[in-house]
Each structure stands twice: as structure tokens, then as C-alpha cells.
JSON list of C-alpha atoms in Angstrom, two decimals:
[
{"chain": "A", "resi": 466, "resn": "MET", "atom": "CA", "xyz": [-19.27, 12.50, -13.85]},
{"chain": "A", "resi": 467, "resn": "ASN", "atom": "CA", "xyz": [-16.36, 10.28, -15.09]},
{"chain": "A", "resi": 468, "resn": "SER", "atom": "CA", "xyz": [-18.05, 6.80, -15.59]},
{"chain": "A", "resi": 469, "resn": "ASN", "atom": "CA", "xyz": [-14.93, 5.28, -12.97]},
{"chain": "A", "resi": 470, "resn": "ALA", "atom": "CA", "xyz": [-16.46, 7.58, -9.96]},
{"chain": "A", "resi": 471, "resn": "THR", "atom": "CA", "xyz": [-20.60, 6.04, -11.28]},
{"chain": "A", "resi": 472, "resn": "GLY", "atom": "CA", "xyz": [-19.15, 2.72, -11.08]},
{"chain": "A", "resi": 473, "resn": "ALA", "atom": "CA", "xyz": [-17.62, 2.90, -7.67]},
{"chain": "A", "resi": 474, "resn": "GLN", "atom": "CA", "xyz": [-20.82, 4.17, -6.47]},
{"chain": "A", "resi": 475, "resn": "ASN", "atom": "CA", "xyz": [-22.58, 1.62, -7.72]},
{"chain": "A", "resi": 476, "resn": "ALA", "atom": "CA", "xyz": [-20.77, -1.41, -6.41]},
{"chain": "A", "resi": 477, "resn": "SER", "atom": "CA", "xyz": [-22.00, -3.84, -4.24]},
{"chain": "A", "resi": 478, "resn": "PRO", "atom": "CA", "xyz": [-20.23, -4.77, -0.61]},
{"chain": "A", "resi": 479, "resn": "ASP", "atom": "CA", "xyz": [-18.34, -7.08, -2.09]},
{"chain": "A", "resi": 480, "resn": "ASP", "atom": "CA", "xyz": [-17.48, -6.01, -4.70]},
{"chain": "A", "resi": 481, "resn": "LYS", "atom": "CA", "xyz": [-15.59, -2.73, -2.75]},
{"chain": "A", "resi": 482, "resn": "CYS", "atom": "CA", "xyz": [-14.33, -4.93, 0.25]},
{"chain": "A", "resi": 483, "resn": "MET", "atom": "CA", "xyz": [-12.81, -7.00, -2.84]},
{"chain": "A", "resi": 484, "resn": "GLY", "atom": "CA", "xyz": [-11.47, -4.25, -4.42]},
{"chain": "A", "resi": 485, "resn": "HIS", "atom": "CA", "xyz": [-10.01, -2.88, -1.48]},
{"chain": "A", "resi": 486, "resn": "ALA", "atom": "CA", "xyz": [-7.95, -6.14, -0.59]},
{"chain": "A", "resi": 487, "resn": "ALA", "atom": "CA", "xyz": [-7.06, -5.65, -3.66]},
{"chain": "A", "resi": 488, "resn": "CYS", "atom": "CA", "xyz": [-5.58, -2.54, -3.65]},
{"chain": "A", "resi": 489, "resn": "GLN", "atom": "CA", "xyz": [-3.73, -3.71, -0.01]},
{"chain": "A", "resi": 490, "resn": "ALA", "atom": "CA", "xyz": [-2.21, -6.33, -1.45]},
{"chain": "A", "resi": 491, "resn": "ILE", "atom": "CA", "xyz": [-0.53, -4.53, -3.50]},
{"chain": "A", "resi": 492, "resn": "GLU", "atom": "CA", "xyz": [0.43, -2.25, -0.70]},
{"chain": "A", "resi": 493, "resn": "HIS", "atom": "CA", "xyz": [2.21, -5.23, 0.85]},
{"chain": "A", "resi": 494, "resn": "TYR", "atom": "CA", "xyz": [3.59, -6.66, -2.66]},
{"chain": "A", "resi": 495, "resn": "GLU", "atom": "CA", "xyz": [5.32, -2.42, -2.65]},
{"chain": "A", "resi": 496, "resn": "ILE", "atom": "CA", "xyz": [6.44, -3.02, 0.60]},
{"chain": "A", "resi": 497, "resn": "SER", "atom": "CA", "xyz": [8.11, -6.09, 0.02]},
{"chain": "A", "resi": 498, "resn": "ARG", "atom": "CA", "xyz": [9.73, -5.25, -3.02]},
{"chain": "A", "resi": 499, "resn": "TYR", "atom": "CA", "xyz": [11.42, -1.89, -1.57]},
{"chain": "A", "resi": 500, "resn": "GLY", "atom": "CA", "xyz": [11.72, -3.21, 2.00]},
{"chain": "A", "resi": 501, "resn": "SER", "atom": "CA", "xyz": [14.79, -5.59, -0.18]},
{"chain": "A", "resi": 502, "resn": "LEU", "atom": "CA", "xyz": [15.95, -3.12, -3.04]},
{"chain": "A", "resi": 503, "resn": "ARG", "atom": "CA", "xyz": [17.01, -0.90, 0.58]},
{"chain": "A", "resi": 504, "resn": "GLU", "atom": "CA", "xyz": [18.62, -4.17, 2.04]},
{"chain": "A", "resi": 505, "resn": "TRP", "atom": "CA", "xyz": [20.28, -4.52, -1.44]},
{"chain": "A", "resi": 506, "resn": "ALA", "atom": "CA", "xyz": [21.15, -0.64, -1.53]},
{"chain": "A", "resi": 507, "resn": "LYS", "atom": "CA", "xyz": [22.40, -1.34, 1.78]},
{"chain": "A", "resi": 508, "resn": "ASP", "atom": "CA", "xyz": [24.99, -4.19, 1.55]},
{"chain": "A", "resi": 509, "resn": "LEU", "atom": "CA", "xyz": [26.29, -3.08, -1.63]},
{"chain": "A", "resi": 510, "resn": "GLY", "atom": "CA", "xyz": [27.49, 0.85, -0.01]},
{"chain": "A", "resi": 511, "resn": "HIS", "atom": "CA", "xyz": [24.18, 3.24, -1.86]},
{"chain": "A", "resi": 512, "resn": "ASP", "atom": "CA", "xyz": [23.86, 5.24, 0.95]},
{"chain": "A", "resi": 513, "resn": "GLU", "atom": "CA", "xyz": [21.48, 8.18, -1.21]},
{"chain": "A", "resi": 514, "resn": "ALA", "atom": "CA", "xyz": [19.19, 4.98, -3.21]},
{"chain": "A", "resi": 515, "resn": "HIS", "atom": "CA", "xyz": [18.94, 3.70, 0.42]},
{"chain": "A", "resi": 516, "resn": "LYS", "atom": "CA", "xyz": [17.89, 6.12, 1.86]},
{"chain": "A", "resi": 517, "resn": "LEU", "atom": "CA", "xyz": [15.23, 6.83, -0.79]},
{"chain": "A", "resi": 518, "resn": "LEU", "atom": "CA", "xyz": [14.31, 3.55, -0.47]},
{"chain": "A", "resi": 519, "resn": "SER", "atom": "CA", "xyz": [13.51, 4.03, 3.19]},
{"chain": "A", "resi": 520, "resn": "GLU", "atom": "CA", "xyz": [12.07, 7.24, 2.65]},
{"chain": "A", "resi": 521, "resn": "ILE", "atom": "CA", "xyz": [9.39, 5.28, 0.05]},
{"chain": "A", "resi": 522, "resn": "LEU", "atom": "CA", "xyz": [8.79, 2.26, 2.06]},
{"chain": "A", "resi": 523, "resn": "ASP", "atom": "CA", "xyz": [7.92, 4.42, 4.61]},
{"chain": "A", "resi": 524, "resn": "GLN", "atom": "CA", "xyz": [5.04, 5.81, 2.29]},
{"chain": "A", "resi": 525, "resn": "GLU", "atom": "CA", "xyz": [4.28, 2.84, 1.34]},
{"chain": "A", "resi": 526, "resn": "LYS", "atom": "CA", "xyz": [4.04, 1.57, 5.02]},
{"chain": "A", "resi": 527, "resn": "ALA", "atom": "CA", "xyz": [1.83, 4.82, 5.83]},
{"chain": "A", "resi": 528, "resn": "THR", "atom": "CA", "xyz": [-0.93, 3.87, 2.89]},
{"chain": "A", "resi": 529, "resn": "ASN", "atom": "CA", "xyz": [-0.73, 0.40, 4.22]},
{"chain": "A", "resi": 530, "resn": "ASN", "atom": "CA", "xyz": [-1.76, 1.71, 7.30]},
{"chain": "A", "resi": 531, "resn": "LYS", "atom": "CA", "xyz": [-4.74, 4.40, 6.15]},
{"chain": "A", "resi": 532, "resn": "LEU", "atom": "CA", "xyz": [-6.01, 1.30, 4.60]},
{"chain": "A", "resi": 533, "resn": "THR", "atom": "CA", "xyz": [-6.20, -1.26, 7.02]},
{"chain": "A", "resi": 534, "resn": "ASN", "atom": "CA", "xyz": [-7.21, 1.72, 9.29]},
{"chain": "A", "resi": 535, "resn": "LEU", "atom": "CA", "xyz": [-10.23, 2.55, 5.92]},
{"chain": "A", "resi": 536, "resn": "ALA", "atom": "CA", "xyz": [-11.60, -1.27, 6.34]},
{"chain": "A", "resi": 537, "resn": "VAL", "atom": "CA", "xyz": [-11.91, -1.52, 10.09]},
{"chain": "A", "resi": 538, "resn": "THR", "atom": "CA", "xyz": [-13.14, 1.80, 10.32]},
{"chain": "A", "resi": 539, "resn": "LEU", "atom": "CA", "xyz": [-15.85, 1.42, 6.98]},
{"chain": "A", "resi": 540, "resn": "ILE", "atom": "CA", "xyz": [-14.97, -1.23, 4.55]},
{"chain": "A", "resi": 541, "resn": "ASN", "atom": "CA", "xyz": [-16.03, -4.81, 6.76]},
{"chain": "A", "resi": 542, "resn": "ARG", "atom": "CA", "xyz": [-17.86, -3.13, 9.39]},
{"chain": "A", "resi": 543, "resn": "THR", "atom": "CA", "xyz": [-21.26, -5.40, 8.83]},
{"chain": "A", "resi": 544, "resn": "ASN", "atom": "CA", "xyz": [-23.90, -3.50, 10.50]}
]
């Protein structure tokens, strides 16, 4: 087992919450960037880029939804 896996297993609940929050903050940043880029591509008439950025944005939103579900069902539970 590598040291990263061992460290995650031994992390306190607070550390896990903070790590999860950091991951979700990154997703929110990515959603805002890809959303902006997608709209700029649309405005500039770059249809292929708009389509690709829309697909990436959908993936980022799906990842964010999974992280939210994980937080609600496992990480943020107090009992």
C-alpha cells in the first residue's frame, strides 16, 4: 500500500471534510472556467469548441454532483 492511501485511511474526520471541501472547490472553479470558455466560444462562432466545452462542463457538473452526494451521505454525517 502506498503512503497516500495509508494517510487517507488514518485521516481524522475533520481532515476528510477539509479535503473533500477542497476537491469540491476545485470543481466549482472548473465549472466557472469551462462555462465562461464555452460561452466565449459560442459568441465567437467556434461551434466545435463550444460543443467540446459543453461536454467537459457536463462532466464537471456530474463530478460535482457526485461529490455533493458523497458529502451528504458519508462525509458530513455526524452520527
